[in-house]
XYZ file of C-alpha atoms in Angstrom:
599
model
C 0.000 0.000 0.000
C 1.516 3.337 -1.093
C 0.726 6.730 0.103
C -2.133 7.419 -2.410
C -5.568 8.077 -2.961
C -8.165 6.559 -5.081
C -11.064 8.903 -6.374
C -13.682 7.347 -8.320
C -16.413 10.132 -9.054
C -17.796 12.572 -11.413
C -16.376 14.782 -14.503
C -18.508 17.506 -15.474
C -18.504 20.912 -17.847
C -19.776 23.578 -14.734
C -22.059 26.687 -16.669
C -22.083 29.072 -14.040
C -23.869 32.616 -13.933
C -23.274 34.371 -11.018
C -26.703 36.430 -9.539
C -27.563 38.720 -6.856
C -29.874 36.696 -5.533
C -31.529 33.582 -6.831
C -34.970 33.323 -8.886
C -38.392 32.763 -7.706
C -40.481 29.795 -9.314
C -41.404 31.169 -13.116
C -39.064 34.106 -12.170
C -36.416 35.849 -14.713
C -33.326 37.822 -13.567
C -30.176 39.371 -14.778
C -27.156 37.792 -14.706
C -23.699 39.614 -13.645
C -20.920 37.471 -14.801
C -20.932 34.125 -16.783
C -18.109 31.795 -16.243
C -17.109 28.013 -17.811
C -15.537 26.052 -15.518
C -14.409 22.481 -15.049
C -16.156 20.513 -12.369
C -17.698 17.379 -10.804
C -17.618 16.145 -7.618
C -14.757 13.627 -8.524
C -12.555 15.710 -10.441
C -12.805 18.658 -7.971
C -11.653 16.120 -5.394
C -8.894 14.816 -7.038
C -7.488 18.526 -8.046
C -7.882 19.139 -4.117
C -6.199 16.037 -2.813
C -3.108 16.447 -5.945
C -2.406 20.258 -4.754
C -2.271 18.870 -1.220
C 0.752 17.002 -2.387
C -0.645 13.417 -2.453
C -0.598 11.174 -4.940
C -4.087 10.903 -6.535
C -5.414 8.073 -9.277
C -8.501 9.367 -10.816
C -11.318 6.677 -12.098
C -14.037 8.620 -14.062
C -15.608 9.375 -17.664
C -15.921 11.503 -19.519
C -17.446 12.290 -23.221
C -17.669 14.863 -25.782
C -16.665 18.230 -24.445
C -18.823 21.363 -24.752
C -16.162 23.392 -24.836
C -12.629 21.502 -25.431
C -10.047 21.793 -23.321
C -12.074 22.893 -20.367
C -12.614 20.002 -17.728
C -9.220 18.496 -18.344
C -7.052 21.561 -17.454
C -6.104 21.085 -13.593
C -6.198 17.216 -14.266
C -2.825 17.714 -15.899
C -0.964 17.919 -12.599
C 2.270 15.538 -12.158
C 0.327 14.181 -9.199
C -2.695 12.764 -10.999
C -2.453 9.455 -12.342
C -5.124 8.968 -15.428
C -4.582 5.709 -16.386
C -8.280 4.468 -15.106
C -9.281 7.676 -17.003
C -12.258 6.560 -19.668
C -12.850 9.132 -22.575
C -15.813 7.740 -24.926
C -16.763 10.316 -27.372
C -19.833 8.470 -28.192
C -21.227 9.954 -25.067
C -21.703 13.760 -23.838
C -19.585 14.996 -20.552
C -21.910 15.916 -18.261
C -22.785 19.268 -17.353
C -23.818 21.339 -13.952
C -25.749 24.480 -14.668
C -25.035 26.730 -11.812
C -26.596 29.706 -10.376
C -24.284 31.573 -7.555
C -25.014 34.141 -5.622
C -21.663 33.781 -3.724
C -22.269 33.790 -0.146
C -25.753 33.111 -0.322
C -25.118 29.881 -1.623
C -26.475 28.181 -5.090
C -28.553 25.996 -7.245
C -27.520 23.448 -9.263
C -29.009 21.306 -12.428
C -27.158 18.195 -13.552
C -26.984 16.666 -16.909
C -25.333 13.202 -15.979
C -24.248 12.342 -19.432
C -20.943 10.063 -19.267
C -20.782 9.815 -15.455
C -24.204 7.771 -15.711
C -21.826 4.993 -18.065
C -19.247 4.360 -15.524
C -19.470 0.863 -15.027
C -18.419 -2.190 -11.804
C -16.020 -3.064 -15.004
C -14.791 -0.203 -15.109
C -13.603 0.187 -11.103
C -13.089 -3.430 -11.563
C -10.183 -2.661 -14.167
C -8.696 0.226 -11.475
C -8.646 -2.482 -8.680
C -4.998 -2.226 -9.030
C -5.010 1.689 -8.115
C -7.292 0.701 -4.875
C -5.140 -1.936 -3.633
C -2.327 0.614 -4.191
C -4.548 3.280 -1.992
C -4.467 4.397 1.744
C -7.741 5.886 1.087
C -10.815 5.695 -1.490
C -13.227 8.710 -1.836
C -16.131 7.925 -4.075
C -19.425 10.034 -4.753
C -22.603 9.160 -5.577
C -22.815 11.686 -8.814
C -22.388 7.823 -10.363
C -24.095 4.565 -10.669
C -25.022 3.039 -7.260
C -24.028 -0.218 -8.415
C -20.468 1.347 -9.050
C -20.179 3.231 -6.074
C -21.010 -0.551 -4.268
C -17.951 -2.056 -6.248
C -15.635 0.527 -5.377
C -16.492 -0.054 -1.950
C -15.877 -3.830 -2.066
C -12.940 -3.402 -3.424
C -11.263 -1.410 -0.934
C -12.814 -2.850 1.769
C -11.152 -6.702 0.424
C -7.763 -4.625 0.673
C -8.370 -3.331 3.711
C -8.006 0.383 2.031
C -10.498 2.898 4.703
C -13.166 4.020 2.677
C -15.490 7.738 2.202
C -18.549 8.038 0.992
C -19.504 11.639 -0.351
C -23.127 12.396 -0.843
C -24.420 14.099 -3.146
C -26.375 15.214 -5.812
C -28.834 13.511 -3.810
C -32.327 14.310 -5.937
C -30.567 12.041 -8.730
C -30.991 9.319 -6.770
C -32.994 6.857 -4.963
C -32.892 6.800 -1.385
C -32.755 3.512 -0.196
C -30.234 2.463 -2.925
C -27.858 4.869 -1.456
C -28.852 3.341 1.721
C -27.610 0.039 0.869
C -24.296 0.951 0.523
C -23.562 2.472 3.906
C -22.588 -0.995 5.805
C -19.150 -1.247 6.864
C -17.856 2.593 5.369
C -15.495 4.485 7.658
C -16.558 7.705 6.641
C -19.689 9.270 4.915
C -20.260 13.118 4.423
C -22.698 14.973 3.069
C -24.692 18.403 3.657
C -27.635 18.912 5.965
C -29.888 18.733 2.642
C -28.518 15.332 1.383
C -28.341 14.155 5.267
C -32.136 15.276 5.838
C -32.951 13.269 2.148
C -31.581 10.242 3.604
C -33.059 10.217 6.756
C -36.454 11.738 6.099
C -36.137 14.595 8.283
C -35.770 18.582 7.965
C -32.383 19.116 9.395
C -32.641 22.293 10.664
C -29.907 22.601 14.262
C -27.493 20.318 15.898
C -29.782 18.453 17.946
C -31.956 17.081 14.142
C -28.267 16.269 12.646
C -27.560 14.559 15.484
C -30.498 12.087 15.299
C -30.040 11.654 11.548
C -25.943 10.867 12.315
C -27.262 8.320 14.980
C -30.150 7.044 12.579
C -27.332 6.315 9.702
C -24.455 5.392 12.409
C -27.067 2.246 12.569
C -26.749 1.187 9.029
C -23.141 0.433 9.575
C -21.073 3.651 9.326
C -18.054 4.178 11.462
C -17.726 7.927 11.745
C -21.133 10.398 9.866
C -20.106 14.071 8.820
C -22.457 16.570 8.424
C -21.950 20.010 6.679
C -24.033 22.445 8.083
C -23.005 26.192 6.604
C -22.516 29.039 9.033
C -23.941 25.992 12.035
C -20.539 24.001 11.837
C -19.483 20.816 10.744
C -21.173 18.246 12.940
C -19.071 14.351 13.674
C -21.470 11.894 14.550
C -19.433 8.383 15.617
C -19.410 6.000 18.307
C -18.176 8.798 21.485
C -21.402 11.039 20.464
C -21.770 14.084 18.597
C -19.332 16.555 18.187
C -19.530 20.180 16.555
C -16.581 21.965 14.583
C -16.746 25.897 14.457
C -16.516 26.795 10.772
C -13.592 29.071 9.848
C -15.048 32.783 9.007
C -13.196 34.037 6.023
C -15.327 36.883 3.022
C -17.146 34.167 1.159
C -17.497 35.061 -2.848
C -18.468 31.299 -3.971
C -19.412 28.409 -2.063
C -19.755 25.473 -5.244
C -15.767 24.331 -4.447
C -16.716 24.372 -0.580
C -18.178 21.029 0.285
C -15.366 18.937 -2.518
C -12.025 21.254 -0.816
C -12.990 19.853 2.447
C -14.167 16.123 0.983
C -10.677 16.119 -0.001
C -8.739 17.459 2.477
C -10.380 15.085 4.932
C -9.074 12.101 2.601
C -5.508 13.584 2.467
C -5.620 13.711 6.521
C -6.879 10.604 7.010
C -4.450 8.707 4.815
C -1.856 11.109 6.906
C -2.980 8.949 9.615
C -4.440 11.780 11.147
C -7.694 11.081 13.528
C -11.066 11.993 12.138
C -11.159 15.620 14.504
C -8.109 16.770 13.291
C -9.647 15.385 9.596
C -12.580 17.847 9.982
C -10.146 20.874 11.289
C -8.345 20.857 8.070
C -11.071 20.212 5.824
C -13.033 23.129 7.336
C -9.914 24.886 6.553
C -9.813 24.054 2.981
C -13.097 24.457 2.668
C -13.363 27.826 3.928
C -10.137 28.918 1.791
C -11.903 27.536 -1.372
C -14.737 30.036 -0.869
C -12.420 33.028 -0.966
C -12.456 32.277 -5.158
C -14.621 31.840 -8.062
C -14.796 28.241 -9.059
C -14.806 24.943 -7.699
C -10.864 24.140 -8.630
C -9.774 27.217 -9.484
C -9.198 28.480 -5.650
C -8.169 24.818 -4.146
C -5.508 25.267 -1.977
C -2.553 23.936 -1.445
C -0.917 22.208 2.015
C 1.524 25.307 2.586
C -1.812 27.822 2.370
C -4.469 25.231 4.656
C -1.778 25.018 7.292
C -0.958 29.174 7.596
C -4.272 29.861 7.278
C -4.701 27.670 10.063
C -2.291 29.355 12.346
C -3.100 32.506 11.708
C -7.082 31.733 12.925
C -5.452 29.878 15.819
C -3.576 33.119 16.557
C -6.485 34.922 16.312
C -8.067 33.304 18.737
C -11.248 31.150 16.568
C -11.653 27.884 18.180
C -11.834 24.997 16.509
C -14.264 22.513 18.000
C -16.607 22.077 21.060
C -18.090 19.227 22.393
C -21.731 18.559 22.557
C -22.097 15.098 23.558
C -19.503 12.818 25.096
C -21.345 10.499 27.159
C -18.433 7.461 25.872
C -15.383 9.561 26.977
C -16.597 10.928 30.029
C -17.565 7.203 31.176
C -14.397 5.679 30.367
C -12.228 8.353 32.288
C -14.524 8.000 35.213
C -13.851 3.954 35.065
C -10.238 4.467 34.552
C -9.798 6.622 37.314
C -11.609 4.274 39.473
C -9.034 1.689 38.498
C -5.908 3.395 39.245
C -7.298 4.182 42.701
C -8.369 0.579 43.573
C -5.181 -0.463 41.783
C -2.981 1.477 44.071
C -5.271 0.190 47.067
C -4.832 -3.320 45.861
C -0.885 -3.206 45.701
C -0.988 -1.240 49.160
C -2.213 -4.299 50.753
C -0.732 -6.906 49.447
C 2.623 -4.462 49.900
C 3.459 -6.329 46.487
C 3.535 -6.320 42.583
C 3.684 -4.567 39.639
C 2.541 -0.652 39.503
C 4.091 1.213 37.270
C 2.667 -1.008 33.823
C -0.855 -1.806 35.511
C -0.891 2.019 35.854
C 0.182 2.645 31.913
C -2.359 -0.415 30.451
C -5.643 1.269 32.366
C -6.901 3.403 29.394
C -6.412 0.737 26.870
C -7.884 -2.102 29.198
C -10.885 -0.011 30.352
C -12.104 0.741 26.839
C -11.868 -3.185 26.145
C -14.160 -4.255 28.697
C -16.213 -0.914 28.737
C -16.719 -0.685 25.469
C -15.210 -2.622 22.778
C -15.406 -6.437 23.936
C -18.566 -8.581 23.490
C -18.901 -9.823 26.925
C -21.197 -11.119 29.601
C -20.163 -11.225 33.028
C -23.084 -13.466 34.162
C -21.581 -15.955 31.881
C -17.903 -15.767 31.595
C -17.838 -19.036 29.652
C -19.664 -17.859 26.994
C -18.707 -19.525 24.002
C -19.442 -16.702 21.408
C -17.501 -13.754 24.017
C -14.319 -11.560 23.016
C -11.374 -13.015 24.817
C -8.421 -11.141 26.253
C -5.199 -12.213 26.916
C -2.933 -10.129 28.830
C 0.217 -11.752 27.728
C 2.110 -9.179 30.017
C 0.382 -11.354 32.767
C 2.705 -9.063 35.902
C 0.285 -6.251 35.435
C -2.621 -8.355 36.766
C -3.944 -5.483 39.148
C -5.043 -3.450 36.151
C -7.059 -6.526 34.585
C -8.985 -7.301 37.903
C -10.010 -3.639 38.525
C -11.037 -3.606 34.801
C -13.547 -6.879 35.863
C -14.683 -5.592 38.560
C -16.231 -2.697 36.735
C -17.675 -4.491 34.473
C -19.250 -7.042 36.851
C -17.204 -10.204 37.209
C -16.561 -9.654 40.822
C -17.256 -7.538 43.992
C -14.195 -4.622 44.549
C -13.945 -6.652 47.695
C -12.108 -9.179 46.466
C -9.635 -7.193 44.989
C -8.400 -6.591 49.051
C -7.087 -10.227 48.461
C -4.207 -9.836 46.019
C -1.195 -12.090 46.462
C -3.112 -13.433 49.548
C -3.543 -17.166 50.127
C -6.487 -18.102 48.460
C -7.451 -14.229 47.276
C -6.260 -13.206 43.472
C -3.174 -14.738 41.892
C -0.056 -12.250 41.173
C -0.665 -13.444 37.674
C -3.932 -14.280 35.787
C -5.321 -17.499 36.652
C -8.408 -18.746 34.296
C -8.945 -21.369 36.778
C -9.668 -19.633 39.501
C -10.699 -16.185 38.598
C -14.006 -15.257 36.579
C -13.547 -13.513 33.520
C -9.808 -14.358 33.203
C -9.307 -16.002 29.412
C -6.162 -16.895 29.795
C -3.836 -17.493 32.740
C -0.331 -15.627 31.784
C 2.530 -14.402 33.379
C 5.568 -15.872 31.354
C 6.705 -13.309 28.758
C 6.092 -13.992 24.893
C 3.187 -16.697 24.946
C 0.242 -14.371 24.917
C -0.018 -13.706 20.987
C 0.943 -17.473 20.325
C -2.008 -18.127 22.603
C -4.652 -15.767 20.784
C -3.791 -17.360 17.457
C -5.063 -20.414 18.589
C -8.178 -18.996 20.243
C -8.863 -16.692 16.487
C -8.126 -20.164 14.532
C -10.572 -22.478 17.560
C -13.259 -19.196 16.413
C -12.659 -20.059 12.399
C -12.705 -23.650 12.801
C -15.984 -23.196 14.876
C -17.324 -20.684 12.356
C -17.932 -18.233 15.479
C -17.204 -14.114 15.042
C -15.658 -13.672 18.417
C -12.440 -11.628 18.540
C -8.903 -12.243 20.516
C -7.155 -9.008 22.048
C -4.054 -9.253 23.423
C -1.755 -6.802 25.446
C 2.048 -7.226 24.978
C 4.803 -5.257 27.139
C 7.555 -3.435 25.168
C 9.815 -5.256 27.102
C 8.326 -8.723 26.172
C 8.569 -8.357 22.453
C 12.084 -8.714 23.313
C 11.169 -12.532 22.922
C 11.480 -14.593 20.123
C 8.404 -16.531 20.195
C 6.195 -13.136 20.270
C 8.196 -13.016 16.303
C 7.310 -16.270 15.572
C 3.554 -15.535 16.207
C 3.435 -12.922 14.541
C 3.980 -14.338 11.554
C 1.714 -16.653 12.103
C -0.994 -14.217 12.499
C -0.417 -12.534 9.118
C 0.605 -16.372 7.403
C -2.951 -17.668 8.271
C -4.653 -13.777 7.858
C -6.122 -13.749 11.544
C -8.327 -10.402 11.057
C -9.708 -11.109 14.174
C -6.744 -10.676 16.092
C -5.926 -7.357 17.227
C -2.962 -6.945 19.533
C -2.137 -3.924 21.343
C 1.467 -2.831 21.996
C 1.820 -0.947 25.914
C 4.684 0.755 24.699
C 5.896 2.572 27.770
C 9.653 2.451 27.400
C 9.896 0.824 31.042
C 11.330 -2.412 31.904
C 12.235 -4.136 35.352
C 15.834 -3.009 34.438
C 15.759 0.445 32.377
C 14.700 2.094 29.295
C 13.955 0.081 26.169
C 17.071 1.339 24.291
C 19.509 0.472 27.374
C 18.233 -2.814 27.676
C 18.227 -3.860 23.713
C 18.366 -1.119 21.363
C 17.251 -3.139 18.576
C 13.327 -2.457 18.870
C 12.807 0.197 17.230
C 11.798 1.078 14.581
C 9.132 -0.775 16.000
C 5.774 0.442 13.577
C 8.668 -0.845 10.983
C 8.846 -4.592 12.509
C 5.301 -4.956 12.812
C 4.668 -3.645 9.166
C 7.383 -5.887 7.350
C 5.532 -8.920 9.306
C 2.282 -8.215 7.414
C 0.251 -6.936 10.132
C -1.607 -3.405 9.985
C -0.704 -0.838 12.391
C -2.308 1.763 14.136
C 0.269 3.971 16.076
C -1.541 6.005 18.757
C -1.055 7.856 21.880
C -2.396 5.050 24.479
C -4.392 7.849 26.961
C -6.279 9.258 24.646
C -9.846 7.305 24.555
C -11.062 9.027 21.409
C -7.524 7.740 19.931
C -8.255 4.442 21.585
C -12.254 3.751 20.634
C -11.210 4.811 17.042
C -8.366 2.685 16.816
C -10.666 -0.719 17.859
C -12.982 0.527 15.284
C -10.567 0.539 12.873
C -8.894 -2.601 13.434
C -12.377 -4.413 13.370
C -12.574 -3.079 9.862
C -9.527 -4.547 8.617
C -9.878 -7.494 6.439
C -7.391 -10.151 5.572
C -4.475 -9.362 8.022
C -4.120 -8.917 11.464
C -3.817 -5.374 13.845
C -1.321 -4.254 16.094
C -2.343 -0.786 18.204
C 1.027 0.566 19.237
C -0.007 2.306 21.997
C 2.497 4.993 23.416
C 1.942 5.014 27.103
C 3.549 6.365 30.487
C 4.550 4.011 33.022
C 2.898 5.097 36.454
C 0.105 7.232 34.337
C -1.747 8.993 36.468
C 0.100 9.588 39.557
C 2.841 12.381 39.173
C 5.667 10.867 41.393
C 5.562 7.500 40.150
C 5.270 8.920 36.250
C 7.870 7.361 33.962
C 10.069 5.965 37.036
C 11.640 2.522 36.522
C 11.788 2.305 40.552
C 8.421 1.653 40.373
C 7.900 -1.099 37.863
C 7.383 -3.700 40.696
C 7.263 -2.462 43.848
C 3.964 -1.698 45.913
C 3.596 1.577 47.438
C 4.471 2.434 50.889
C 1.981 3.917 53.079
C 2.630 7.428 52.631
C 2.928 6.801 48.735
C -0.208 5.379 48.938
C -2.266 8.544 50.821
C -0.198 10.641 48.613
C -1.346 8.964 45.075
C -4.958 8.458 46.227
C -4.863 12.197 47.244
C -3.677 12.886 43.573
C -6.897 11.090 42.342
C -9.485 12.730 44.492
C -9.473 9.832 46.918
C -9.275 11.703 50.159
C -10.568 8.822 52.902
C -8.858 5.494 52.365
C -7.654 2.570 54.986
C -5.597 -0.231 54.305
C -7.505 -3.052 54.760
């Protein structure tokens, strides 16, 4: 997979007369300018990703120009690649008749003509180009049935996928509909999103319930343009608005395709979808500035001063409306680092510092990403877990005690004859999968568990945690090519990478492990690098690695060893002892814990 992206989309002549205002029904008015201009949703896209500096293949037809020359002029840019490009002359190009009034937005009138003729074959033939893709935009200003195959195909190469929508009215509804399952991103405007969902979409709060409505068919994360409201993200931590940018709007047409494609060009970046939305609104609101849907894309340099500059000037760039899945994950996680410090306080052993660094990762397992049920721990169709870096125990039995397995009061037992094991211990403790504690068997164990789950024709999924320090074994190596050899999708391991061992920093003890996204990559595996306390980094991560087909996922978590409590915060000393006393008042102090007695 190379650092490209795949547009497969619309061509079209653009008409445009530019208006004061717009007609009434059976009304005529005087235009002020008339401009031709090249267009299309698909070819405006791929102009805005190729002057963003990525490499762009464009898949699209077109037919007899009205005007020659026209819709091919900012195609021929050294970082479009036409060779999926289908001219048929027995066919017309199609054609937008626009009517601008600049900032008071437009109306638009398609003629389809050779976008209507681009075939499955066709995409089919450009399969190639996908597989070769980070990212696929597609639109549906095409076939349905193409836009479908496009999405197969990237989804089979495990290529993340965006839907735009639009030109909605030349549609059918539920045939868009039907192609919404399993897409990472859709966007569309407030009109298209209020097509699909039946409903006037009018504020926030009606976006939100259409983003919800269409979150249901299968979509990872919904964006909805909204004008002067905002961009609204609708995905699994709730809804979230993005300020838009204010900038002296003289044509909105290029708005809604700048920001389609600046989004892409993030997201292959392996930027997070917030951070997506931030520089598309910044592209978008550039665009705007200009006549012309390509003529005033702009380029990286231009997206990221303007970007600064607004910072500087104080114009925030998102607010939160709804976070109901963050704030509930930070209020379990803190609850774990305070009953993990209790637990290690009494049993005045084991291992702090990497219980305290796996507590984000492990809390948005069994809070929200595992299919589990604590009434039935046995249960044969579950998630399992393996926490092959079995010494930080204390952080998996806090984790099962908020999510039912057990009373807190048990966790008083630690290291206590016939209480909880040091290590994990299946056996004896409910909602263990798999007792642990020798380094470098935990992802040769959850191969086994994602091959028992093929065998058995069961969907569960096998997480495992691995220590930085443990990959220093051989056998982790040797599993991991088994994972990719046999194409265990279902495996997704997560990397606590907090530069701690029992004996030093990573590089002192063996320098060899980085570059460590490197290793994991050259074994096959796909790999998500993110910082390991961030939970909307975290929940999107999971989502992403249960969309990846065909190979397995690795989350290389970047963590801090004692998280959570300043004074124990990236200090080896505390890797495995148990706090004293006094350390112990003093942490639980830190975390709001005021009244605590060792029991």
């Amino acid at each position: 997979m190379q650092d490209a992206i795949t547009v497969i989309g619309s061509i079209n002549f653009d008409i445009m007369i530019k208006t004061k205002r717009l007609p009434e029904r059976g009304e005529t008015i005087a235009g002020e300018n008339l401009y031709f201009l090249p267009g299309g949703k698909g070819a405006n896209q791929a102009v805005a990703i190729a002057r963003l500096g990525k490499k762009v293949y464009f898949v699209a037809k077109k037919g007899k120009d009205f005007i020659p020359g026209i819709v091919m002029k900012n195609l021929k840019h050294p970082n479009i690649n036409l060779d999926y490009f289908i001219e048929d002359n027995l066919l017309e190009t199609g054609v937008a008749l626009v009517n601008t009034t600049g900032s008071r937005g437009n109306k638009v009138t398609l003629f389809m003509g050779a976008n209507d003729k681009l075939t499955p074959e066709d995409v089919e033939r450009a399969a190639p180009a996908i597989k070769d893709s980070k990212v696929v935009v597609v639109c549906t200003e095409i076939p349905i049935p193409t836009v479908k195959k496009a999405i197969e195909i990237a989804q089979k190469y495990g290529v993340k996928t965006i839907l735009n929508v639009g030109s909605i009215g030349t549609k059918n509804r539920e045939d868009v509909l039907s192609v919404l399952n399993g897409l990472d991103i859709v966007i569309m405007n407030e009109r298209e999103g209020g097509y699909l969902t039946n409903r006037v979409i009018s504020h926030m709060e009606t976006g939100t319930l259409s983003g919800l409505e269409l979150r249901k068919l299968g979509v990872n994360h919904v964006i909805i343009t909204m004008g002067k409201e905002g961009t609204l993200l609708v995905n699994v931590h709730g809804a979230t608005v993005f300020h838009r940018y204010g900038v002296e709007v003289v044509d909105t047409v290029g708005g809604g395709d700048a920001f389609v494609g600046a989004v892409a060009v993030a997201i292959a970046d392996g930027k997070f979808v917030i951070d997506a939305i931030d520089y598309g609104n910044a592209a978008g609101a550039l665009v705007t500035t200009k006549i012309g849907a390509q003529e005033g894309l702009p380029t990286k340099q231009e997206i990221e001063k303007f970007i600064l500059v607004k910072k500087k000037d104080g114009e925030a760039k998102v607010y939160k409306d709804y976070n109901d899945t963050i704030k509930k994950l930070e209020k379990v996680a803190l609850n774990m680092r305070r009953n993990i410090i209790k637990m290690l306080a009494c049993a005045r052993s084991g291992h702090l510092g990497g219980s305290l660094s796996a507590v984000d990762v492990i809390a948005t397992l069994y809070m929200h990403v595992m299919k589990i049920d604590p009434k039935n721990p046995k249960w044969e169709k579950r998630d399992r877990f393996v926490l092959s870096k079995g010494h930080a125990a204390p952080a998996l039995y806090a984790a099962l005690v908020e999510a039912g397995f057990f009373k807190e009061d048990k966790l008083w037992t630690l290291r206590k004859i016939g209480g909880l094991s040091g290590h994990p211990d299946m056996k004896e403790i409910p909602g263990v999968d798999m007792t642990t504690g020798s380094l470098g068997q935990g992802l040769s164990i959850a191969n086994g568990m994602a091959l028992a789950a093929r065998i058995k024709g069961l969907d569960y999924r096998v997480y495992v945690m691995l220590g930085d320090g443990e990959i220093q074994e051989g056998q982790v190596w040797e599993a991991a090519m088994t994972s990719s050899t046999r194409r265990l999708d279902n495996v997704c391991a997560i990397l606590d990478y907090n530069g701690l061992q029992i004996d030093g920093s990573i590089g002192e003890v063996k320098s060899g492990l980085e570059p460590v996204v490197d290793k994991w990559k050259a074994f096959n595996w796909n790999v998500i690098e993110i910082d390991g306390h961030n939970y909307e980094a975290i929940v999107e991560a999971f989502e992403d690695a249960k969309k990846t087909k065909g190979m397995p996922t690795i989350i290389i978590a970047r963590t801090i060893k004692g998280k959570g409590v300043s004074f124990m915060e990236r200090k080896v000393e505390y890797h495995g002892v148990a706090p004293t006393d006094e350390e112990c008042e003093k942490a639980l102090k830190e975390l709001g814990c005021e009244e605590w007695q060792n029991k």
